[in-house]
mmCIF file of C-alpha atoms in Angstrom:
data_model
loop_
_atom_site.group_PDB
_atom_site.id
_atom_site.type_symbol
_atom_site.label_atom_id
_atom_site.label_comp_id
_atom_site.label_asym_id
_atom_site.label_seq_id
_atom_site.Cartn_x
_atom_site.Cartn_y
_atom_site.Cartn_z
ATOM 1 C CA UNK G 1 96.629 91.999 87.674
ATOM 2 C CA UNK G 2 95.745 88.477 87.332
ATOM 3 C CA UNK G 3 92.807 89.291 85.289
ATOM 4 C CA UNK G 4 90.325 88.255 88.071
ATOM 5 C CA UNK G 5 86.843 89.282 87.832
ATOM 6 C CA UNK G 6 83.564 88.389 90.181
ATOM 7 C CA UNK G 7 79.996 88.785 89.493
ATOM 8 C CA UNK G 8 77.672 90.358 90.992
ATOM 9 C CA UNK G 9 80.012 92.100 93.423
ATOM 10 C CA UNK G 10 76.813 92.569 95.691
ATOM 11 C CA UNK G 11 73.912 90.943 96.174
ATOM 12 C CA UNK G 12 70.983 90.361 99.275
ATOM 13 C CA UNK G 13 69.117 87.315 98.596
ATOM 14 C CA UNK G 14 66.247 85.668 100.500
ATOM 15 C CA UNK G 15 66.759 82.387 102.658
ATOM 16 C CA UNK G 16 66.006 79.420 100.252
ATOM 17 C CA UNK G 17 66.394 81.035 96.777
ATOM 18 C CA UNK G 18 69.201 79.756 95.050
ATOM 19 C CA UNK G 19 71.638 81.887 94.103
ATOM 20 C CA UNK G 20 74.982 81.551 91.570
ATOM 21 C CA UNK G 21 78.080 83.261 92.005
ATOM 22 C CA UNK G 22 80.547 83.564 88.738
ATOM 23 C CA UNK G 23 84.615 84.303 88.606
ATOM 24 C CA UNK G 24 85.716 85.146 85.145
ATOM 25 C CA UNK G 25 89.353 84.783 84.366
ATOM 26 C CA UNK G 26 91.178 86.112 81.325
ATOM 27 C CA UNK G 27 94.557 83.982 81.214
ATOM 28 C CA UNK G 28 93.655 80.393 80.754
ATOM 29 C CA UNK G 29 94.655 79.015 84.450
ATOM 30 C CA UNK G 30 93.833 75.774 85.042
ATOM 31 C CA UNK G 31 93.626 75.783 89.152
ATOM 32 C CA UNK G 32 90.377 78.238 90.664
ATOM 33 C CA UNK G 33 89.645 78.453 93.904
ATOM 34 C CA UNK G 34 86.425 79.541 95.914
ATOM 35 C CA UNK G 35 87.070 80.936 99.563
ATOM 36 C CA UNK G 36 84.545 82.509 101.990
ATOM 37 C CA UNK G 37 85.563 85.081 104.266
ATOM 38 C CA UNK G 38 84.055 85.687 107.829
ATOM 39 C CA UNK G 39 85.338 87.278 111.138
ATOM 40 C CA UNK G 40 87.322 85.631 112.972
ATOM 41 C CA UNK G 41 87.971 82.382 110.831
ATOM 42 C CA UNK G 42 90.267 84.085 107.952
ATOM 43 C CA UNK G 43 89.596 82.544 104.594
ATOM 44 C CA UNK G 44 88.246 78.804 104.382
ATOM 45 C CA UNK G 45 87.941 76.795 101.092
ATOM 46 C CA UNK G 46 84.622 76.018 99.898
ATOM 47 C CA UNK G 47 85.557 73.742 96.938
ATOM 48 C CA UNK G 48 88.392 73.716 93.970
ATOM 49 C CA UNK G 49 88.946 73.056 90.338
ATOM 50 C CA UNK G 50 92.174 71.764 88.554
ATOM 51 C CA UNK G 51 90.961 72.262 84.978
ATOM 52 C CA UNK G 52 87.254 71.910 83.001
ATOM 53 C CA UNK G 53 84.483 69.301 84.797
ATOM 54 C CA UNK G 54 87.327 68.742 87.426
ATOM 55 C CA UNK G 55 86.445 69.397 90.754
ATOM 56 C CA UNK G 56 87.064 68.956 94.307
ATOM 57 C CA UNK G 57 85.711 69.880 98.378
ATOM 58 C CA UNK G 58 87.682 72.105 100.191
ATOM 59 C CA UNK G 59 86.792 72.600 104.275
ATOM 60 C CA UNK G 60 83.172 74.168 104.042
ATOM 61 C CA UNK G 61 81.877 72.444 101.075
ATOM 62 C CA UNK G 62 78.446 71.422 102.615
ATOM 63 C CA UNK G 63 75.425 73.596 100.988
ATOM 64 C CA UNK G 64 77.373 74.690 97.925
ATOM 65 C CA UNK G 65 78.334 73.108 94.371
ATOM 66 C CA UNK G 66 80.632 74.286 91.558
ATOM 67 C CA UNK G 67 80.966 73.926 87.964
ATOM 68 C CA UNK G 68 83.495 74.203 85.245
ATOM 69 C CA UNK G 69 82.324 73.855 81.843
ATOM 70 C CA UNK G 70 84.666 76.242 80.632
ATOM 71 C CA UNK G 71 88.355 77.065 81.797
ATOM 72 C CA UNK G 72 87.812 80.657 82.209
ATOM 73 C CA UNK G 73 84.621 80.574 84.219
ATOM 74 C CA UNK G 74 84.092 78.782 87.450
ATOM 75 C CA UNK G 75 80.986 79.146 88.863
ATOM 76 C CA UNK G 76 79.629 78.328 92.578
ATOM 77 C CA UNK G 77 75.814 77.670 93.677
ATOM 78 C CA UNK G 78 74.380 78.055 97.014
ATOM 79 C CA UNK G 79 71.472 75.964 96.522
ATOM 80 C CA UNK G 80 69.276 77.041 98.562
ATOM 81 C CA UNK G 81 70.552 79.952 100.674
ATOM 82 C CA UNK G 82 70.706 80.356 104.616
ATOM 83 C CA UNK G 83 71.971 83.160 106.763
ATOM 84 C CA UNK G 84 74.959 81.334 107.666
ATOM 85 C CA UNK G 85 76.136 81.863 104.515
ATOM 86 C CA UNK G 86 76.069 85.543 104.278
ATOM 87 C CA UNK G 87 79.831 86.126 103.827
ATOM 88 C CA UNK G 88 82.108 87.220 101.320
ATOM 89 C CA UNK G 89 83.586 85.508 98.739
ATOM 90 C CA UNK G 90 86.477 85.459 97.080
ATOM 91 C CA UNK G 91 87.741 83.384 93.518
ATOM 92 C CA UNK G 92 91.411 82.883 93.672
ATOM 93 C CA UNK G 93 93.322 81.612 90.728
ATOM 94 C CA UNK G 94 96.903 79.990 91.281
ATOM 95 C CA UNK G 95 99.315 79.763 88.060
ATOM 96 C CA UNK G 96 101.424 76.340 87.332
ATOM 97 C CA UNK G 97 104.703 75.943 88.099
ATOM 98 C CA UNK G 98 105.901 78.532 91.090
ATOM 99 C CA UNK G 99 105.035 77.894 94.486
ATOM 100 C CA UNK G 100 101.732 78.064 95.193
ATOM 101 C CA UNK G 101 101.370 81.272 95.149
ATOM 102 C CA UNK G 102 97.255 82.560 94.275
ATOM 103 C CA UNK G 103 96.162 85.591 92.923
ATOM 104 C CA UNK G 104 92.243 86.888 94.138
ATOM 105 C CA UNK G 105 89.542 88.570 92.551
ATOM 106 C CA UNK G 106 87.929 91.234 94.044
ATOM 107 C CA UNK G 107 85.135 89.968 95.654
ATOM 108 C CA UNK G 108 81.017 88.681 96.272
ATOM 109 C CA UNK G 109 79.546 90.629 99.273
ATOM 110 C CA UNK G 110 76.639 88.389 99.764
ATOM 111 C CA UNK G 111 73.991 88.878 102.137
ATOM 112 C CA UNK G 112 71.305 86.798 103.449
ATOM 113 C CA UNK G 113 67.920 87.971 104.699
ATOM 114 C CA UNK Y 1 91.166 73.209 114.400
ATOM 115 C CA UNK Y 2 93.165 76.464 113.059
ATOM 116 C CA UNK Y 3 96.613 75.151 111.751
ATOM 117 C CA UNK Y 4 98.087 78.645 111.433
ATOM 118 C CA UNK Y 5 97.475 81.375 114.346
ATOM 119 C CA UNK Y 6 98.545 84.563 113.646
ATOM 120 C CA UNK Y 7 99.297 87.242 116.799
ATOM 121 C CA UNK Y 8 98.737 89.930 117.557
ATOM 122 C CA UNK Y 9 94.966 89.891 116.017
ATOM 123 C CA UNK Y 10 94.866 93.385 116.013
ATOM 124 C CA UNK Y 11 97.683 96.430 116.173
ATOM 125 C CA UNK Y 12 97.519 99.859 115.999
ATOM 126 C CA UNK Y 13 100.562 102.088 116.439
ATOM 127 C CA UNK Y 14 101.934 105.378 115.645
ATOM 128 C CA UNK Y 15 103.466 106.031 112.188
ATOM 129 C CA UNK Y 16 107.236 105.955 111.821
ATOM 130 C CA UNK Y 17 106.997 103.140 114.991
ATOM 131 C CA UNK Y 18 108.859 99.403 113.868
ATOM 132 C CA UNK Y 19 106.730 96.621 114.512
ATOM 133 C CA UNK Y 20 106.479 92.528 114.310
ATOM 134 C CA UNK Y 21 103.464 90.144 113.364
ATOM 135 C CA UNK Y 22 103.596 86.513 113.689
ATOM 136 C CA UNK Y 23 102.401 83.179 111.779
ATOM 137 C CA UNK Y 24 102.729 80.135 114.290
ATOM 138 C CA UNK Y 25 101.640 76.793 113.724
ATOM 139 C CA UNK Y 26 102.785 72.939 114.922
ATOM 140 C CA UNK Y 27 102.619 71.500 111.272
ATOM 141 C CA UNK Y 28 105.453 71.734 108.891
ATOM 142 C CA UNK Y 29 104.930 73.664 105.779
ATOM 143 C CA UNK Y 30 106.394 73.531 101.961
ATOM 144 C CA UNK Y 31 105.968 76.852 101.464
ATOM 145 C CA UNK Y 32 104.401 80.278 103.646
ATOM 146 C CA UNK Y 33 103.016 83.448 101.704
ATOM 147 C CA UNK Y 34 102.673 86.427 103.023
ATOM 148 C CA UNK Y 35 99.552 88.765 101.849
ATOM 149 C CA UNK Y 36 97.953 92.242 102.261
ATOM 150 C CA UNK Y 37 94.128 92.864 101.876
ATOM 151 C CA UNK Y 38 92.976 96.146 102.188
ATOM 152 C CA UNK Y 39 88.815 97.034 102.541
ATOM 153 C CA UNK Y 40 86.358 95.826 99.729
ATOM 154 C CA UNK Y 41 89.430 94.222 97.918
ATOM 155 C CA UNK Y 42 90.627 90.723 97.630
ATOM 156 C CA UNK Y 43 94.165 89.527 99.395
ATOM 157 C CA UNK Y 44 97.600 90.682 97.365
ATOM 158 C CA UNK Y 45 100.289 88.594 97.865
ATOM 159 C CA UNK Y 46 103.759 90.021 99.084
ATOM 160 C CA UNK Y 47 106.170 87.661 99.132
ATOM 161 C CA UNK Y 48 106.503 83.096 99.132
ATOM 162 C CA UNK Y 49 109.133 81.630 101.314
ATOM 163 C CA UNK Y 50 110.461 78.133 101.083
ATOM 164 C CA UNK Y 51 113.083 77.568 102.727
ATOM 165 C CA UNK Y 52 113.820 76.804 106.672
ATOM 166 C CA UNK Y 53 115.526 80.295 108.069
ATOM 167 C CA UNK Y 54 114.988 82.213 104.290
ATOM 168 C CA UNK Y 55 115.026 85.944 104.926
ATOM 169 C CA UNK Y 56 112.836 88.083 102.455
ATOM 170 C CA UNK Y 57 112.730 92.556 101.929
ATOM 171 C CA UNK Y 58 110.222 94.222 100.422
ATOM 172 C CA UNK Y 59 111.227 97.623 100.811
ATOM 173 C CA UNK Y 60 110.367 98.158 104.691
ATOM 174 C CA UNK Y 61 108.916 94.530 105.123
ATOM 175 C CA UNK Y 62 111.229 91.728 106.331
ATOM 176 C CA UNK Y 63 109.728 88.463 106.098
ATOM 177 C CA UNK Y 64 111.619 85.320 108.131
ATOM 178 C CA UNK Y 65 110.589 81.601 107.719
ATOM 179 C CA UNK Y 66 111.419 79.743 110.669
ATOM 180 C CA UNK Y 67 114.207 77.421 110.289
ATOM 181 C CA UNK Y 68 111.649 74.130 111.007
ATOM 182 C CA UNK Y 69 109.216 75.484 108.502
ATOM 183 C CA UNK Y 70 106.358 75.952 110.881
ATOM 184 C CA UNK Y 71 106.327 79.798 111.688
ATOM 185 C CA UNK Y 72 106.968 82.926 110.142
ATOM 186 C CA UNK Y 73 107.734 86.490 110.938
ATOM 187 C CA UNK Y 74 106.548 90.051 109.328
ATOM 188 C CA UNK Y 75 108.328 92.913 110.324
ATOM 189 C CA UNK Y 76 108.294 96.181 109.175
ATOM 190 C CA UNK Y 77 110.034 99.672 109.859
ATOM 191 C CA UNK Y 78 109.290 103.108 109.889
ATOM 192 C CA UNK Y 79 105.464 101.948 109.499
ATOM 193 C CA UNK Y 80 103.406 104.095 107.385
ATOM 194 C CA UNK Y 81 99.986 104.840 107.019
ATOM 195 C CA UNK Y 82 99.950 102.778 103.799
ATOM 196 C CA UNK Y 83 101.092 99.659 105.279
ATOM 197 C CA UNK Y 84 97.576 99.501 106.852
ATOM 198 C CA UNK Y 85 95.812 96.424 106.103
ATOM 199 C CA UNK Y 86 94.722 92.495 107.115
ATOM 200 C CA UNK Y 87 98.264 90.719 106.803
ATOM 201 C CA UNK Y 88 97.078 87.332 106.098
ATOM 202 C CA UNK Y 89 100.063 83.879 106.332
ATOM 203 C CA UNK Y 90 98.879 80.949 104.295
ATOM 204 C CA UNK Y 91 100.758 77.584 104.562
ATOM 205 C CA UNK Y 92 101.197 74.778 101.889
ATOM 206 C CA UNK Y 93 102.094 71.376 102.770
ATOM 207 C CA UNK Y 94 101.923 69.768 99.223
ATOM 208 C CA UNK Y 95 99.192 69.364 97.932
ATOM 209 C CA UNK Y 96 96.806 71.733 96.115
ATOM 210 C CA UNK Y 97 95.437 74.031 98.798
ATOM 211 C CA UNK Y 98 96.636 76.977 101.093
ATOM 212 C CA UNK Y 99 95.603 76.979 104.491
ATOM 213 C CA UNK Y 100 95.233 80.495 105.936
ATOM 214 C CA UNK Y 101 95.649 82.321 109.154
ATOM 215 C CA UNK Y 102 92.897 84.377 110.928
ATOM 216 C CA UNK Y 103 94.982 87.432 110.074
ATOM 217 C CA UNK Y 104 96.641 90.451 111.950
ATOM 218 C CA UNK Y 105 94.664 94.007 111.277
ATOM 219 C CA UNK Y 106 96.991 96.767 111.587
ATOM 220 C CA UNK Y 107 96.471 100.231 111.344
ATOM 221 C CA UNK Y 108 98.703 102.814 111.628
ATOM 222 C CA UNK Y 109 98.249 106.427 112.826
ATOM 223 C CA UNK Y 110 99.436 109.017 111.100
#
């Protein structure tokens, strides 16, 4: 248990709101990770943080922004939501040292109507 | 452009049946992982191989990196019905991100 946790794990949202996803960890890693799942294309990095106020883009950045104020939260911001972003997504952690290796949370179901 | 392609997508087969999925790709990796996700749950990592023609167990799982570093093997004996799941390969090639597979759903009938 990597001490991984997502809020909320649910949540239908109208196109254009804004809406904020958080990942709460519990053992002071400094690399996080935010991934969106769909059919067919497997997991795909939105964007990525090595420690606080130090982030990057991963593959399917466009439409979302992060921020890391704090090392245990990392939090990620569609800023104004579409239906092509009804997905779910997943925080990952990955420890220093080893070989890469990440550890997920359990998961944002988020749809949008 | 999918760097890792994973076959078959989807497999079904009887329990106590052996079986083989594959991780293929044309790029060379530093490392491959191996990981299970089951419904409404995030992915659990198995197993990390690093080295060209590395053998892994876990238990019934036998997990092969090719000896170029650009594919990997899954196989697994006596399947169960608990070995159901999305078997997910994700590639690193040194720097900070994983690149991931589409995945291989397998279910297996008890």
């Amino acid at each position: 248990d990597a001490g991984i946790t997502q809020s909320p794990r649910h949540k239908v949202t109208e196109t254009g709101t804004p809406v904020t996803l958080r990942c709460h960890q519990t053992e002071n890693h400094r690399y996080m990770y935010w991934y969106r799942q769909d059919p067919g294309h497997g997991l795909r990095l939105i964007h990525y943080s090595y420690g606080v106020k130090d982030t990057d883009k991963g593959e399917v950045s466009d439409g979302y922004s992060v921020s890391r104020s704090k090392t245990e939260d990392f939090l990620l911001t569609l800023e104004s939501a579409t239906s092509s972003q009804t997905s779910v997504y997943f925080c990952a952690i990955r420890p220093v040292g080893g070989s890469y290796e990440q550890y997920f949370g359990p998961g944002t179901r988020l749809t949008v109507t | 452009t999918q760097l890792l392609e994973q076959s078959p997508q989807f497999l079904s087969i009887q329990e106590g049946e052996n079986l083989t999925v594959y991780c293929n790709s044309s790029s060379v990796f530093s490392s491959l992982q191996w990981y299970r996700q089951e419904p409404g749950e995030g992915p659990v990592l198995l197993v990390t191989v690093v080295t060209g023609g590395e053998v892994k167990k876990l238990k019934r799982l036998t997990f092969q990196f090719g000896d170029a570093r650009k594919d990997s093997s899954l196989h697994i004996t006596a399947a169960q019905p608990g070995d159901t799941g999305l078997y997910l390969c994700a590639g690193q090639r040194g720097n900070e991100k994983l690149t991931f597979g589409t995945g291989t759903r397998l279910t297996i009938i008890p």
